[in-house]
Amino acid sequence: IAAVSFDVFTRFIMGSVIERFGPRNADCMLLSFGALVVAASSSVTSAPGLIAARFFVSCLGSTFVVNQFWNSIMFNKSVVGTANATAGGW
């Protein structure tokens, strides 16, 4: 549950973040936060610490939202569906 719960929350708010800061900056912020959390998770020594680390690492699943938004603005209308399907299924 911890590994998915924060991801659900961040997926909902990523739309607003992308609209406000743009997909490049939103992805950079998300990945930077994730890198800090992953680095900090190396010092986990207890079960509650592992649960907390998995909770915060789960936000990295929200990079999917940025990827789909980015594909939609980068590709032509004739191939955007294929690009989104390929990137989403990859």
Coordinates of C-alpha atoms in Angstrom, one line a residue:
I1 CA 0.0 0.0 0.0
A2 CA 2.8 2.4 0.9
A3 CA 4.5 1.7 -2.5
V4 CA 1.5 3.0 -4.4
S5 CA -0.3 5.5 -2.3
F6 CA 1.9 8.5 -2.8
D7 CA 2.0 7.7 -6.6
V8 CA -1.8 8.1 -6.8
F9 CA -1.6 11.5 -5.1
T10 CA 1.2 12.8 -7.2
R11 CA -0.4 11.6 -10.5
F12 CA -3.4 13.8 -9.6
I13 CA -1.4 16.9 -8.9
M14 CA 1.2 16.4 -11.8
G15 CA -1.3 17.8 -14.3
S16 CA -1.4 21.2 -12.5
V17 CA 2.3 21.2 -11.9
I18 CA 3.0 20.5 -15.6
E19 CA 0.6 23.3 -16.7
R20 CA 2.3 25.7 -14.3
F21 CA 6.0 24.9 -14.8
G22 CA 6.1 23.0 -18.1
P23 CA 6.9 19.3 -18.6
R24 CA 10.7 19.7 -18.6
N25 CA 10.8 21.5 -15.2
A26 CA 8.1 19.3 -13.7
D27 CA 10.0 16.1 -14.7
C28 CA 13.2 17.6 -13.4
M29 CA 11.7 18.5 -10.0
L30 CA 10.1 15.0 -9.7
L31 CA 13.3 13.1 -10.7
S32 CA 15.4 15.3 -8.4
F33 CA 13.1 14.6 -5.5
G34 CA 13.2 10.9 -6.3
A35 CA 17.0 10.9 -6.5
L36 CA 17.2 12.4 -3.0
V37 CA 14.7 9.9 -1.6
V38 CA 16.5 7.0 -3.2
A39 CA 19.9 8.2 -1.9
A40 CA 18.4 8.6 1.6
S41 CA 16.8 5.2 1.5
S42 CA 20.3 3.6 1.6
S43 CA 20.4 4.5 5.3
V44 CA 17.2 2.7 6.2
T45 CA 17.7 0.3 9.1
S46 CA 14.1 -0.5 10.2
A47 CA 10.8 -1.6 8.9
P48 CA 9.1 1.8 9.4
G49 CA 12.0 3.4 7.6
L50 CA 11.5 1.0 4.7
I51 CA 7.8 1.8 4.5
A52 CA 8.5 5.5 4.5
A53 CA 11.2 5.1 1.8
R54 CA 8.8 3.1 -0.4
F55 CA 6.1 5.6 0.2
F56 CA 8.2 8.5 -1.1
V57 CA 9.9 6.5 -3.9
S58 CA 6.5 5.7 -5.3
C59 CA 6.1 9.3 -6.6
L60 CA 8.6 8.3 -9.4
G61 CA 5.7 6.4 -11.0
S62 CA 4.3 9.8 -11.8
T63 CA 6.9 10.4 -14.5
F64 CA 4.4 8.5 -16.7
V65 CA 2.1 11.5 -16.6
V66 CA 4.9 13.9 -17.7
N67 CA 5.9 11.4 -20.4
Q68 CA 2.4 11.2 -21.9
F69 CA 2.0 15.0 -21.8
W70 CA 5.4 15.5 -23.4
N71 CA 4.6 13.0 -26.2
S72 CA 1.4 14.8 -26.9
I73 CA 3.1 18.1 -27.6
M74 CA 6.2 16.7 -29.4
F75 CA 4.6 14.5 -32.0
N76 CA 2.4 15.3 -35.0
K77 CA -1.4 14.5 -34.7
S78 CA -1.0 11.7 -37.2
V79 CA 1.4 9.7 -35.0
V80 CA 0.7 11.0 -31.5
G81 CA -1.5 8.0 -30.6
T82 CA 1.2 5.6 -31.6
A83 CA 3.9 7.5 -29.8
N84 CA 1.8 7.6 -26.6
A85 CA 0.9 3.9 -26.8
T86 CA 4.6 3.0 -27.4
A87 CA 5.9 5.1 -24.6
G88 CA 3.1 4.0 -22.2
G89 CA 3.6 0.4 -22.9
W90 CA 7.3 0.5 -22.9

